[in-house]
mmCIF file of C-alpha atoms in Angstrom:
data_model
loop_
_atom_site.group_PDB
_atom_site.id
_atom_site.type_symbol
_atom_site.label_atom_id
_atom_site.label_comp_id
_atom_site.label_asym_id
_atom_site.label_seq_id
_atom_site.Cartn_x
_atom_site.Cartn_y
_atom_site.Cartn_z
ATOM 1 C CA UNK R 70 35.537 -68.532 -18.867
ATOM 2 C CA UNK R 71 31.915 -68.653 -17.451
ATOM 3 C CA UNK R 72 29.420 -70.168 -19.450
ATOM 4 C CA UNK R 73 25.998 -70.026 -18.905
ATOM 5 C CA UNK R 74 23.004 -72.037 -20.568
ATOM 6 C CA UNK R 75 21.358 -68.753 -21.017
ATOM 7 C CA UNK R 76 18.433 -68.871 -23.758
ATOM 8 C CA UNK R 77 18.587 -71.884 -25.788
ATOM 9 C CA UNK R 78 16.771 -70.370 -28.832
ATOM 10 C CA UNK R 79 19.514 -67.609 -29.231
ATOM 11 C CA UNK R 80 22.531 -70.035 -28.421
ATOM 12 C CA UNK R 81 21.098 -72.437 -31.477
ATOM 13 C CA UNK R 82 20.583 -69.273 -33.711
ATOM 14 C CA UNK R 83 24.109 -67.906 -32.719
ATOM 15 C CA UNK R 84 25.636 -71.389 -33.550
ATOM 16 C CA UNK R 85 23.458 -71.319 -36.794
ATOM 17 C CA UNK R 86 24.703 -68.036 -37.409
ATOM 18 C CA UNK R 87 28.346 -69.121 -37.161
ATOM 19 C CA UNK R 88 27.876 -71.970 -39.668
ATOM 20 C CA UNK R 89 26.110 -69.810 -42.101
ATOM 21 C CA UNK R 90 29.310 -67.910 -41.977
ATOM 22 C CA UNK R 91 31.792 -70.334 -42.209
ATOM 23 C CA UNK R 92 29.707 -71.620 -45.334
ATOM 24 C CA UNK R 93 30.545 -67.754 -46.615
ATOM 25 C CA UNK R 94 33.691 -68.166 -45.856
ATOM 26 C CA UNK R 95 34.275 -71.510 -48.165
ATOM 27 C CA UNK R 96 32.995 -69.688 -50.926
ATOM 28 C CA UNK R 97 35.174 -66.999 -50.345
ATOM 29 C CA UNK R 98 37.906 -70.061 -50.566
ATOM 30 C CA UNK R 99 36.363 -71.294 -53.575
ATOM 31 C CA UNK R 100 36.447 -68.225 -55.481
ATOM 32 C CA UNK R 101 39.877 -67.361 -54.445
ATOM 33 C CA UNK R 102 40.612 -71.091 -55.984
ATOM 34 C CA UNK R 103 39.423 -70.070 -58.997
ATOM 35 C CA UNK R 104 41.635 -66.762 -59.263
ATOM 36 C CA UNK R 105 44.366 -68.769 -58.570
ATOM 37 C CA UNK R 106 43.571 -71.513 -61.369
ATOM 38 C CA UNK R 107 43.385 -68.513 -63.638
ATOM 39 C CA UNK R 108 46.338 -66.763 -62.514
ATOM 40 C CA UNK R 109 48.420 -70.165 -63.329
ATOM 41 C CA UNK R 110 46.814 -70.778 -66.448
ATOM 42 C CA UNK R 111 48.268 -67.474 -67.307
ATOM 43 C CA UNK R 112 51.706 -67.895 -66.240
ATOM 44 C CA UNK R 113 51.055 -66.069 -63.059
ATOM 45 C CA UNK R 114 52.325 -67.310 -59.604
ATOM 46 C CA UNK R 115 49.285 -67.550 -57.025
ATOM 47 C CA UNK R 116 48.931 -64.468 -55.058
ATOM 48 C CA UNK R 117 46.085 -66.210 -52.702
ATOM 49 C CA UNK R 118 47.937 -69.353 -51.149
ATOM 50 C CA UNK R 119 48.213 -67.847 -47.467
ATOM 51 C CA UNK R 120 44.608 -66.273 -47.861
ATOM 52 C CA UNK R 121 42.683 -69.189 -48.865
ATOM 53 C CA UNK R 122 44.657 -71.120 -45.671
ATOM 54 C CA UNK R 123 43.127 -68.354 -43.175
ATOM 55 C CA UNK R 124 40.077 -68.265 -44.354
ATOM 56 C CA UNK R 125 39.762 -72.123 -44.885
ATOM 57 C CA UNK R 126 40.803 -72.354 -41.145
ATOM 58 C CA UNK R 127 38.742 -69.439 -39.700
ATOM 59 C CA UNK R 128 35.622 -71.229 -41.724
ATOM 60 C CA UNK R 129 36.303 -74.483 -40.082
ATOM 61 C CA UNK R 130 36.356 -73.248 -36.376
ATOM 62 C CA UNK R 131 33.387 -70.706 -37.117
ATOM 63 C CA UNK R 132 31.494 -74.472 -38.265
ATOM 64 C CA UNK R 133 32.930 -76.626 -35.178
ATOM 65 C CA UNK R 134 31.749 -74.009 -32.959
ATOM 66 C CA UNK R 135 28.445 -73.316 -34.380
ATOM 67 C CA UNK R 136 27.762 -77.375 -33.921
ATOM 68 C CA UNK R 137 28.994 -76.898 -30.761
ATOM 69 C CA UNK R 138 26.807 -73.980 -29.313
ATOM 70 C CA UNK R 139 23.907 -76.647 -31.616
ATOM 71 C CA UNK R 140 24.890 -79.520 -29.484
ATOM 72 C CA UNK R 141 24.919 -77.935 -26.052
ATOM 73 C CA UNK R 142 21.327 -76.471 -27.147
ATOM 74 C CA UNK R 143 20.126 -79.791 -27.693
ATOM 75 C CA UNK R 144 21.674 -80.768 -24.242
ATOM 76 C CA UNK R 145 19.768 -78.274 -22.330
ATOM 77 C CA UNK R 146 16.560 -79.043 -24.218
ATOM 78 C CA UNK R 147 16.671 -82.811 -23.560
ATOM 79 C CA UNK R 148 18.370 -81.917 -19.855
ATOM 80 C CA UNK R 149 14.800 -79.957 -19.288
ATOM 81 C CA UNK R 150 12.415 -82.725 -20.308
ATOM 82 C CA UNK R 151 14.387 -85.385 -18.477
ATOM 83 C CA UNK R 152 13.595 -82.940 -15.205
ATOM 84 C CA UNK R 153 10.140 -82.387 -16.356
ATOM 85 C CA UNK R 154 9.644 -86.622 -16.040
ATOM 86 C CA UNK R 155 10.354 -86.234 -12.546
ATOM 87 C CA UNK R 156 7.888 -83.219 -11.714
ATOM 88 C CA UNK R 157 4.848 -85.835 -10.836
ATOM 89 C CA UNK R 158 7.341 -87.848 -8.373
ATOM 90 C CA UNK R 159 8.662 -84.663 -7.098
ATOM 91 C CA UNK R 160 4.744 -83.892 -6.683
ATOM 92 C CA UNK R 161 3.772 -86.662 -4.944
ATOM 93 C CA UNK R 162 6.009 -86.879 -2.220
ATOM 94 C CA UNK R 163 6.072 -82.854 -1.478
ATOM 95 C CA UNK R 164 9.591 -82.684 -2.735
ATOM 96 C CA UNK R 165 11.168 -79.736 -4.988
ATOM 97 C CA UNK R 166 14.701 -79.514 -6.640
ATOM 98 C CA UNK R 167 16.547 -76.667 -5.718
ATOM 99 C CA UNK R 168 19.759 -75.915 -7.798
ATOM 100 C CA UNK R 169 21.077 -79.633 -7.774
ATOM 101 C CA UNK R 170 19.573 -80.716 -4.832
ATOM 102 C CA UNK R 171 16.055 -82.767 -4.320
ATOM 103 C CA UNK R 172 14.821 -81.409 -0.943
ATOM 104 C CA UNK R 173 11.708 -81.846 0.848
ATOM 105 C CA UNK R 174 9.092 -78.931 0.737
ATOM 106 C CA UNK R 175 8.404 -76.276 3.012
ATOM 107 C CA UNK R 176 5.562 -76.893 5.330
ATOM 108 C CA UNK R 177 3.610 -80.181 6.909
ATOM 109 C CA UNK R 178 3.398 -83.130 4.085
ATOM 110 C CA UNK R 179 1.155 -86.630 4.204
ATOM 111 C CA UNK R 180 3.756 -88.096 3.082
ATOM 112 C CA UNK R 181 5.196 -91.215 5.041
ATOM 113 C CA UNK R 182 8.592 -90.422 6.282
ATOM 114 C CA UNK R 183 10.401 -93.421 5.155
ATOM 115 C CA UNK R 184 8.456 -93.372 1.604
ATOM 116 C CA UNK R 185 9.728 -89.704 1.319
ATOM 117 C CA UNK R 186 13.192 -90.559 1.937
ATOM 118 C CA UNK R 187 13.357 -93.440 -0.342
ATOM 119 C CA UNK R 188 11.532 -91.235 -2.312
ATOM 120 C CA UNK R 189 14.408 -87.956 -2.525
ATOM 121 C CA UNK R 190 17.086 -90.546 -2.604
ATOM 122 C CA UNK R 191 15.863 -91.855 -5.824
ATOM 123 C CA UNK R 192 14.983 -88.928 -7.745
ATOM 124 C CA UNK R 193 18.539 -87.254 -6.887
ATOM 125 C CA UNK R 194 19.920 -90.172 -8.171
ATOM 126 C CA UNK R 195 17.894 -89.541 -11.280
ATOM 127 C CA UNK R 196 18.404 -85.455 -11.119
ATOM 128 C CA UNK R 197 22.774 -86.737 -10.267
ATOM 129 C CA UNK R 198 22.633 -88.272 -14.037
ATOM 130 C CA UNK R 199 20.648 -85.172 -15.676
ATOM 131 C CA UNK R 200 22.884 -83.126 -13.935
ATOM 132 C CA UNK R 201 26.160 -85.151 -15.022
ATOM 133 C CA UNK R 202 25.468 -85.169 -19.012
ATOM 134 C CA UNK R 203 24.611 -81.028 -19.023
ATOM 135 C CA UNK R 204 28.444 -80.898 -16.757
ATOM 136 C CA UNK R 205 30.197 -83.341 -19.042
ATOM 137 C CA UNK R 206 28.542 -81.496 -21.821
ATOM 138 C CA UNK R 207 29.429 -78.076 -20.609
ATOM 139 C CA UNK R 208 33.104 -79.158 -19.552
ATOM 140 C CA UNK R 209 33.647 -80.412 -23.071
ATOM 141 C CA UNK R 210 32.359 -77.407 -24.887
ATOM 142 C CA UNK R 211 34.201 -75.020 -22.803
ATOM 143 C CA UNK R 212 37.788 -76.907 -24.017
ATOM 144 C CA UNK R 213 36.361 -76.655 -27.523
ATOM 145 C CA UNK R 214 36.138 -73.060 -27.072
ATOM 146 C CA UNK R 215 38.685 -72.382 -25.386
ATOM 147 C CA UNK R 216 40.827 -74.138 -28.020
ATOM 148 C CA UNK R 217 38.991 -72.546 -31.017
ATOM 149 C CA UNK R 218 39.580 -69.303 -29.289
ATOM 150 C CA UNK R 219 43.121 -70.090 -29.248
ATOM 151 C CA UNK R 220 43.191 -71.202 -32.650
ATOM 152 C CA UNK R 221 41.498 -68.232 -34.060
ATOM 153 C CA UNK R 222 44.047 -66.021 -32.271
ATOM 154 C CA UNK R 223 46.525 -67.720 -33.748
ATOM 155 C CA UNK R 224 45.535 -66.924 -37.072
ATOM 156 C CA UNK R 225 44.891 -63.478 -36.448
ATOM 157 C CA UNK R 226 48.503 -63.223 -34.978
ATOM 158 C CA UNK R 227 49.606 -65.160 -38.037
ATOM 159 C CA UNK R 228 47.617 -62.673 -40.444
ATOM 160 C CA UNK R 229 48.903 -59.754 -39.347
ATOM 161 C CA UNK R 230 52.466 -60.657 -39.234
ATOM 162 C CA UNK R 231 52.110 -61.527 -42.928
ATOM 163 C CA UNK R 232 50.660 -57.848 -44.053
#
């Protein structure tokens, strides 16, 4: 599974979509609660127990993964302005980052050659820890979805065996 950053706006909104609807989806639970209260007060047997169990788990993995897609937003956001700190360093000694690297810009550059190195050394350091959080961040929410994904499968296995 391959997941990219992609548009931070629409990965918050999808993971406040999925929230909205596991919110749906515990009212759904709530209502089928109270058909089942009734049906007992009437000396019926609770048609609903194996229902209100799917939908009580699907609604709790659509709200762990909408926090999740929330968190890794926040990640990214907080990853970018961490990288924008380092733009006036990066500025001053004629130095760019490129993917994960701090390298030294194209062309001639004032820039002492031993202040420049000390220079790139440091900020990579700096760019090394940016770059760690976002990958321990990433790593983690990729095993959450993967196991959600796995979870939800189960159900819908488990849902269709019982129709």
């Amino acid at each position: 599974m391959s997941i990219s950053p992609g548009d931070p706006g629409s990965t918050s909104a999808l993971g406040g979509a999925l929230r909205r609807q596991a919110g749906r989806l515990a009212d759904l639970v709530v209502d089928l609660e109270d058909a089942a209260s009734r049906a007992a007060r009437g000396g019926h047997t609770d048609p609903t127990p194996r229902e209100r169990d799917l939908l009580t788990r699907a609604a709790t993995q659509l709200d762990r993964v909408g926090g999740l897609l929330q968190s890794w937003t926040t990640t990214v956001v907080e990853s970018a302005a961490r990288l924008r700190t380092l733009e006036p360093a990066l500025a001053r000694c004629d130095l760019v980052v490129e993917g994960h690297l701090v390298v030294e810009r194209s062309g001639p550059s004032r820039v002492e050659p031993g202040e420049r190195l000390a220079e790139r050394e440091r900020l990579q350091e700096l760019l090394n820890r940016v770059t760690a959080v976002r990958s321990r961040e990433l790593a983690g929410l990729r095993r959450e979805l993967e196991q959600s994904g796995a979870t939800l499968a189960a159900l819908s296995d488990r849902a269709r065996s019982s129709t």
